[in-house]
CSV table of C-alpha atoms and ligand atoms in Angstrom, one decimal:
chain,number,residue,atom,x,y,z
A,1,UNK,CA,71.4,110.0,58.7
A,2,UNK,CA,73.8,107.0,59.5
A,3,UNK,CA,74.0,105.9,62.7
A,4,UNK,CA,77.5,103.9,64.1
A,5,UNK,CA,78.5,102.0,66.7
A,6,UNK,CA,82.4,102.2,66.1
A,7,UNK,CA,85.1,104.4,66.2
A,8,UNK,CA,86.5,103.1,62.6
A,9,UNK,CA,82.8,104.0,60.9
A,10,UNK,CA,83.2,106.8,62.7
A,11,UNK,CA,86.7,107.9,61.4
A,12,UNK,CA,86.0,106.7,57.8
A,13,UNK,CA,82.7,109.1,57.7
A,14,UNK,CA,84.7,112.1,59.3
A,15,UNK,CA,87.8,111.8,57.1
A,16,UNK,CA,85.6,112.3,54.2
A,17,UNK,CA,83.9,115.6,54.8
A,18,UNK,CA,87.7,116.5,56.1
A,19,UNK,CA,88.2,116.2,52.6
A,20,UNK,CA,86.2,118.0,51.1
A,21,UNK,CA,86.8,120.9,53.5
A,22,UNK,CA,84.0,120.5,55.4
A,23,UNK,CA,83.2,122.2,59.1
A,24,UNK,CA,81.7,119.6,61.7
A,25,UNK,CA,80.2,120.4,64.9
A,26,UNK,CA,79.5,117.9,67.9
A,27,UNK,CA,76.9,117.5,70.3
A,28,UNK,CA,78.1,115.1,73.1
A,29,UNK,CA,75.0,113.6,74.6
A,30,UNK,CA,74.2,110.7,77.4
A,31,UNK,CA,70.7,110.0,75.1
A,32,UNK,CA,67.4,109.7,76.7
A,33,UNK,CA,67.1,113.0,74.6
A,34,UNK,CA,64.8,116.0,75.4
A,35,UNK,CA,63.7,119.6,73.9
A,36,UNK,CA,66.9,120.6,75.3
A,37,UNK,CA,69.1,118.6,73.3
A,38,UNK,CA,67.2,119.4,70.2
A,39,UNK,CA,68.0,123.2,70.7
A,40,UNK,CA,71.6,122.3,71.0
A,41,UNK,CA,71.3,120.3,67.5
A,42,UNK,CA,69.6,123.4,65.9
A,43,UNK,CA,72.2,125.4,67.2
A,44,UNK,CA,75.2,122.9,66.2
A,45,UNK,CA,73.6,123.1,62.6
A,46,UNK,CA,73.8,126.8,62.4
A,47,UNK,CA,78.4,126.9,63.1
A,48,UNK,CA,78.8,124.0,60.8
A,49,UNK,CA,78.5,121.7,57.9
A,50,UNK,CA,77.9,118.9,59.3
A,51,UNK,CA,76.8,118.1,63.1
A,52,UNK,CA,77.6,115.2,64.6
A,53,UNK,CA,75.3,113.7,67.8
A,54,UNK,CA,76.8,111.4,70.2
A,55,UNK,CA,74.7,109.4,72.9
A,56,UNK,CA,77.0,107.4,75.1
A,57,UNK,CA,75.8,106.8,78.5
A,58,UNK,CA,79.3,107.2,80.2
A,59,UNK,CA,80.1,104.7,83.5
A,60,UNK,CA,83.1,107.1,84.2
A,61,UNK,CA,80.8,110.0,85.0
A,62,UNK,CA,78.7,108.0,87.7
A,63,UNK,CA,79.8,107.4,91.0
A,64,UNK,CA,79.1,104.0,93.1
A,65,UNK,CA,75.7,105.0,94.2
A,66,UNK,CA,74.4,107.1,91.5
A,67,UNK,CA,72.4,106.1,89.2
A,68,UNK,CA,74.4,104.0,86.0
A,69,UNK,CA,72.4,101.7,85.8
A,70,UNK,CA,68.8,102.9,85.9
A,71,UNK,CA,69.5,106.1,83.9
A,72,UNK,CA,66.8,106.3,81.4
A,73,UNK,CA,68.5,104.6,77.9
A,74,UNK,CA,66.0,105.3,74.4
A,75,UNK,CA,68.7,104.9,71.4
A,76,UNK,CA,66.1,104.1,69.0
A,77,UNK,CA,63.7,107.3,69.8
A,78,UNK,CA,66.8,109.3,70.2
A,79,UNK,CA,67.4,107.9,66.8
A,80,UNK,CA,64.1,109.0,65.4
A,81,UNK,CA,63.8,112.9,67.2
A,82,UNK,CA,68.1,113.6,65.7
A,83,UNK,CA,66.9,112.1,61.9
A,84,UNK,CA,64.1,114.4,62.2
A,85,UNK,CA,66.6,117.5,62.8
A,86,UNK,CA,68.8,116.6,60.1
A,87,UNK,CA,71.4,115.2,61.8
A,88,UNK,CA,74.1,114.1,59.8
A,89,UNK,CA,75.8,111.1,62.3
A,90,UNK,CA,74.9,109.8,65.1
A,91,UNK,CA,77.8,108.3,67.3
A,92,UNK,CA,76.9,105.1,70.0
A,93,UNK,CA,79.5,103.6,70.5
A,94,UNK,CA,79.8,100.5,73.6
A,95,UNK,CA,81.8,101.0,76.6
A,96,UNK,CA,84.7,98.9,74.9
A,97,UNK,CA,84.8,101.3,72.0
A,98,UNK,CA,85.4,104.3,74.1
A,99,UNK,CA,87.7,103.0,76.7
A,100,UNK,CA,89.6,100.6,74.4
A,101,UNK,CA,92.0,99.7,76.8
A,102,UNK,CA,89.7,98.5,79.6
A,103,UNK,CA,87.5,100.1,82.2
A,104,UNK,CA,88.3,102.3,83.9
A,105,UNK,CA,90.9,103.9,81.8
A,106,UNK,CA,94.4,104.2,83.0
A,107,UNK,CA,94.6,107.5,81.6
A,108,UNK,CA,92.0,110.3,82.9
A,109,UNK,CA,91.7,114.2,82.8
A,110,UNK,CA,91.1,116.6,86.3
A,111,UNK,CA,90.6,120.1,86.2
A,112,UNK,CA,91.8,121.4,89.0
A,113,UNK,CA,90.5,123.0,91.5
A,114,UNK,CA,87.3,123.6,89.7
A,115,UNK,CA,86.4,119.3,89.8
A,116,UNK,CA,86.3,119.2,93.4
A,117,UNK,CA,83.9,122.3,93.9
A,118,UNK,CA,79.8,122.8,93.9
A,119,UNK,CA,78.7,119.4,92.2
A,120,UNK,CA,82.3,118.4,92.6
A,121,UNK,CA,82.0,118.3,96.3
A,122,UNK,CA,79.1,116.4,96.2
A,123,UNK,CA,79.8,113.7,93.1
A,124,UNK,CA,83.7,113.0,94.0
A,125,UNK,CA,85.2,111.7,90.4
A,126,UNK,CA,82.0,113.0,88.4
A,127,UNK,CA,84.4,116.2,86.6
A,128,UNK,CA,87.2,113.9,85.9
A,129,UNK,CA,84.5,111.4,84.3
A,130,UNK,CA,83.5,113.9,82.2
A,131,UNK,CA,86.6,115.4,81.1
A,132,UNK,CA,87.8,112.3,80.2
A,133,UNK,CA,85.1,111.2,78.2
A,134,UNK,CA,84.8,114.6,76.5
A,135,UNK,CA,88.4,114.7,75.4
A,136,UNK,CA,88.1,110.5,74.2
A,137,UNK,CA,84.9,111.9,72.0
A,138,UNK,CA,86.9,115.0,70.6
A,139,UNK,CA,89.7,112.8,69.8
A,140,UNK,CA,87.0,110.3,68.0
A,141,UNK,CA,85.5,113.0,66.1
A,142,UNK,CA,87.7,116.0,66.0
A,143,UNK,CA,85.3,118.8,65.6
A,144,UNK,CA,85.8,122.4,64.7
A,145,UNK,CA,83.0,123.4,67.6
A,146,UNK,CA,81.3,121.1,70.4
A,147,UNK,CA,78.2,122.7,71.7
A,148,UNK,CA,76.7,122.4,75.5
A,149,UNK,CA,74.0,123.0,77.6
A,150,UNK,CA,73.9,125.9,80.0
A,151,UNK,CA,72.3,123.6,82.1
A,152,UNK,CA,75.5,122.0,83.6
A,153,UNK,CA,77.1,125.5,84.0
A,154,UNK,CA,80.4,124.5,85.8
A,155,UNK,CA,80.6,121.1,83.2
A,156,UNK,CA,80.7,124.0,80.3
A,157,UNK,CA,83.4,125.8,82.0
A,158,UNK,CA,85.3,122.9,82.9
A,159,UNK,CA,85.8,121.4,79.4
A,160,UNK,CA,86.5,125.5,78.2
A,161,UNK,CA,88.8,125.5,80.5
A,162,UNK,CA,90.6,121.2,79.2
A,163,UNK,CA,90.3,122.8,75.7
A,164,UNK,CA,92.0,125.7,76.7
A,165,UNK,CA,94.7,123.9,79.2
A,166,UNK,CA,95.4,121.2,76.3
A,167,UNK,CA,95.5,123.3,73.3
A,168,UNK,CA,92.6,121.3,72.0
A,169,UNK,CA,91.6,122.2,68.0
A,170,UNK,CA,87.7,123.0,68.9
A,171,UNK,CA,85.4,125.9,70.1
A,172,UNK,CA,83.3,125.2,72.9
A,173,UNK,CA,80.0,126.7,72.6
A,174,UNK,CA,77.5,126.8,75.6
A,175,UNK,CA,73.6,127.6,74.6
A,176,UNK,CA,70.9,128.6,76.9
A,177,UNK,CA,69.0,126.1,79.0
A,178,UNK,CA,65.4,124.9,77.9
A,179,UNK,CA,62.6,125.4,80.4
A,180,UNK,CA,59.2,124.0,81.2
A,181,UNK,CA,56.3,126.7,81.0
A,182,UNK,CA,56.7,126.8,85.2
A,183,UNK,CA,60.3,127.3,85.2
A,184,UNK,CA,61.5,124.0,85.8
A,185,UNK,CA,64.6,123.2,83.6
A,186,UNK,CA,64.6,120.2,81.2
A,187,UNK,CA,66.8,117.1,82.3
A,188,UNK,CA,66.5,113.5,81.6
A,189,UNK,CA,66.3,113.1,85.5
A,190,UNK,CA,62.7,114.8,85.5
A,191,UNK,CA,61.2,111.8,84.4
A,192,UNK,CA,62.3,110.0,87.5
A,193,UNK,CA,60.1,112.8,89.3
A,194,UNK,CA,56.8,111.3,91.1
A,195,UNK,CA,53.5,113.8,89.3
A,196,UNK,CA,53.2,115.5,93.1
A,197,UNK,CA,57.3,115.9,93.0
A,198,UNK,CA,56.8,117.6,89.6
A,199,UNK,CA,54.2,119.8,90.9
A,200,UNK,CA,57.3,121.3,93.9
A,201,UNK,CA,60.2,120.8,91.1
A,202,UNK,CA,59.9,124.3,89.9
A,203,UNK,CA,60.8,125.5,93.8
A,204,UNK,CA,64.3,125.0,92.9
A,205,UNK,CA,64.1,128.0,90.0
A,206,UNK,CA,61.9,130.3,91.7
A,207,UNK,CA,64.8,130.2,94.4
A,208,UNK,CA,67.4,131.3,92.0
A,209,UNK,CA,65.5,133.7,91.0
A,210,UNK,CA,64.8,135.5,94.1
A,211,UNK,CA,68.8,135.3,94.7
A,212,UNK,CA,68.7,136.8,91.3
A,213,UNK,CA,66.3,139.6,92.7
A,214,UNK,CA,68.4,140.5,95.4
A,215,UNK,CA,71.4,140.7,93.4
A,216,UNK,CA,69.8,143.2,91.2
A,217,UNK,CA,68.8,144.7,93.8
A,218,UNK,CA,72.4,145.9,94.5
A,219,UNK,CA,72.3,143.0,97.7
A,220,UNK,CA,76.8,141.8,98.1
A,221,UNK,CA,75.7,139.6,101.2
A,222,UNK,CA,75.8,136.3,99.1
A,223,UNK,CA,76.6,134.1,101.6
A,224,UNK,CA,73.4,135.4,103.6
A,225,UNK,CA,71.2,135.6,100.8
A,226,UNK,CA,71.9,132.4,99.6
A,227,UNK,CA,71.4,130.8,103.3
A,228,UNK,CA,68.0,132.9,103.3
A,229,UNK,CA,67.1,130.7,100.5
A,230,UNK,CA,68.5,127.1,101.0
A,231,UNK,CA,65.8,127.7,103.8
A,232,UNK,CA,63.1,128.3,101.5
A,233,UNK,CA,64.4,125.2,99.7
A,234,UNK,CA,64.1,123.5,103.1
A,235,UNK,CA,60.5,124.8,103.9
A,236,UNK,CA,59.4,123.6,100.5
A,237,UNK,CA,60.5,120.0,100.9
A,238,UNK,CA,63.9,120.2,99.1
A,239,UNK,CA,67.4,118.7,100.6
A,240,UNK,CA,69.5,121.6,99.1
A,241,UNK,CA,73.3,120.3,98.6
A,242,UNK,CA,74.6,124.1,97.5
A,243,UNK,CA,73.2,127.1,96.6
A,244,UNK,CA,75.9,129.4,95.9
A,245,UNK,CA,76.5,133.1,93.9
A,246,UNK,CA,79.5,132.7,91.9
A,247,UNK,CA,81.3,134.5,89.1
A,248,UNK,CA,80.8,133.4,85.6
A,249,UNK,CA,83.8,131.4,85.5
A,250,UNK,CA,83.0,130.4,89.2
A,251,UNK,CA,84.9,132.3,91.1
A,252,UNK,CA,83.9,133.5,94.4
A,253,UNK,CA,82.1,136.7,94.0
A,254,UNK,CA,83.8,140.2,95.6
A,255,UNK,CA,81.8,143.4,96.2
A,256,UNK,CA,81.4,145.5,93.2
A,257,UNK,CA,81.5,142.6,90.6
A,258,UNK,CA,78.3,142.8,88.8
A,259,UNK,CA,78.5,139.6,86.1
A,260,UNK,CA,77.0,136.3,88.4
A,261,UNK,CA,75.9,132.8,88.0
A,262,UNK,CA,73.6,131.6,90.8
A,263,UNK,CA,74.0,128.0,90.7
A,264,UNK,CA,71.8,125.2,93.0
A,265,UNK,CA,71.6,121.1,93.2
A,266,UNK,CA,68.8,119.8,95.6
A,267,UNK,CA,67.2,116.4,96.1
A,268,UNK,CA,64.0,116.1,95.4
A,269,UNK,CA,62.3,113.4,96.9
A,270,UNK,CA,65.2,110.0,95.0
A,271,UNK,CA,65.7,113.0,92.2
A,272,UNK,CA,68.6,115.1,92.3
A,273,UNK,CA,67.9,118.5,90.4
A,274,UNK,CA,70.9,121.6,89.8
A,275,UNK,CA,69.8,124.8,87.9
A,276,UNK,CA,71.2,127.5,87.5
A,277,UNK,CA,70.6,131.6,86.2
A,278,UNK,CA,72.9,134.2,85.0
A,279,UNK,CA,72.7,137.3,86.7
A,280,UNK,CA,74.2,140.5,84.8
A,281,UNK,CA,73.7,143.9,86.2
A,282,UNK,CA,73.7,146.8,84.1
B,301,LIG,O1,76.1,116.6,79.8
B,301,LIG,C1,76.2,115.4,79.5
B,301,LIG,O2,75.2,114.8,79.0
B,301,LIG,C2,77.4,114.6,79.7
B,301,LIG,O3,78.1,115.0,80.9
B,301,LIG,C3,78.4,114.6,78.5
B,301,LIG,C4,78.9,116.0,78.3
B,301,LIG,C5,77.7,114.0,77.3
B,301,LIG,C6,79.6,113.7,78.8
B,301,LIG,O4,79.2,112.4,79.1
């Protein structure tokens, strides 16, 4: 496994499996990798050739008070776990390598209205971050598929939705989300999580699922449903920012429709935590 720094060694590698016809699937990644990631790798590695991993930690997705520069950075044991699934290139490029005419870049992407909603509302600039990045990194590495976590439910529909707007050449691919044994769903923002914090962190799942229990149990009050449990979220030491019953492609829900996402971001003590769970009815 080679790992690069540039976008030349980057474009040199790539044009020769182009070459020889070969299909390449990315896996765009901020690093400080986790079980989660892996699963996407495995999953990369079974809709191409080759799978390319990128870990770029990207200042355009971070907003003045968030945390840039204390996110948890590990290149060399990120290294180490993507050798050890057969990765074939790892991608870390420097800010200057992504955003080669200066920082911030004059040129961004917004998906509108989607951007401004759910985490939107409550990380102005975070969507147009990512969507910028994400098309800079297809550009650099022009896959035939880019895989992403369920996790970030509304970032997966949001670059679907860029690809599909701007006639971009790759398949987006979204793959389940990777739980802890007690629900909680792996991020690299756990580990900023006190041990007693860790011990409430699942509170934030087993509240999607009882909005997931009503819903299946036939409940089209969403609104009251979901109030019922920002409480709960309240009661249990969470500051809840949304909790919200959408449609898959996050539209707001009608009676009758039977195909949901519950979707939630609360603040755990300094930790902020989102989750989400599809709901499908029969
Ligand atoms: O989900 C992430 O880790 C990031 O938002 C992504 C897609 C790598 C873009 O920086």
């Amino acid at each position: 496994m080679n790992t690069v720094h540039l976008a030349s060694e980057l474009r040199a590698q790539i044009s020769q499996w182009r070459a020889r016809g070969e299909r390449i699937a990315l896996v765009p990644t901020m690093g400080n990798l986790h079980a989660g990631h892996l699963a996407l790798v495995r999953h990369a590695h079974s809709l191409a050739d080759r799978v390319v991993v990128t870990v770029f930690v990207n200042p355009l997705q971070f907003g003045p008070n968030e945390d840039f520069g204390r996110y948890p950075r590990s290149l060399p044991e990120d290294v180490r776990q993507l050798e050890a699934q057969g990765v074939d290139l790892v991608y870390a490029p420097p800010v200057e390598e992504v955003y080669v005419n200066g920082f911030p870049p004059a040129t961004t992407i917004t998906v509108s209205p989607l951007s401004a909603e759910l985490e939107g509302a409550f990380r102005p600039g975070f969507f147009t971050g990512v969507a910028t990045v994400v098309a800079i990194l297809f550009n650099s590495v022009q896959p035939d598929v880019a895989v992403f976590g369920e996790k970030d439910w509304q970032q997966l529909q949001i670059v679907k939705r860029m690809v599909a707007d701007l006639r971009m050449p790759a398949d987006v691919v979204g793959y389940p989300t990777e739980r802890a044994a007690d629900g909680l769903a792996l991020s690299s923002r756990n580990q900023y999580l006190t041990p007693a914090e860790r011990e409430q962190a699942p509170g934030i799942h087993a509240a999607l699922q009882a909005v997931a229990a009503g819903l299946r149990a036939g409940r089209d009050d969403y609104a009251a449903l979901c109030a019922e449990q920002m409480q709960r979220l309240e009661a249990a030491g969470f500051r809840p920012q949304y909790l919200e019953v959408r449609t898959p492609v996050l539209a707001q829900p009608t009676a009758g429709d039977k195909d949901f996402v519950v979707l939630v971001a609360a603040v755990l003590g300094t930790t902020r935590l989102i989750d989400n769970l599809r709901v499908e009815q029969p």
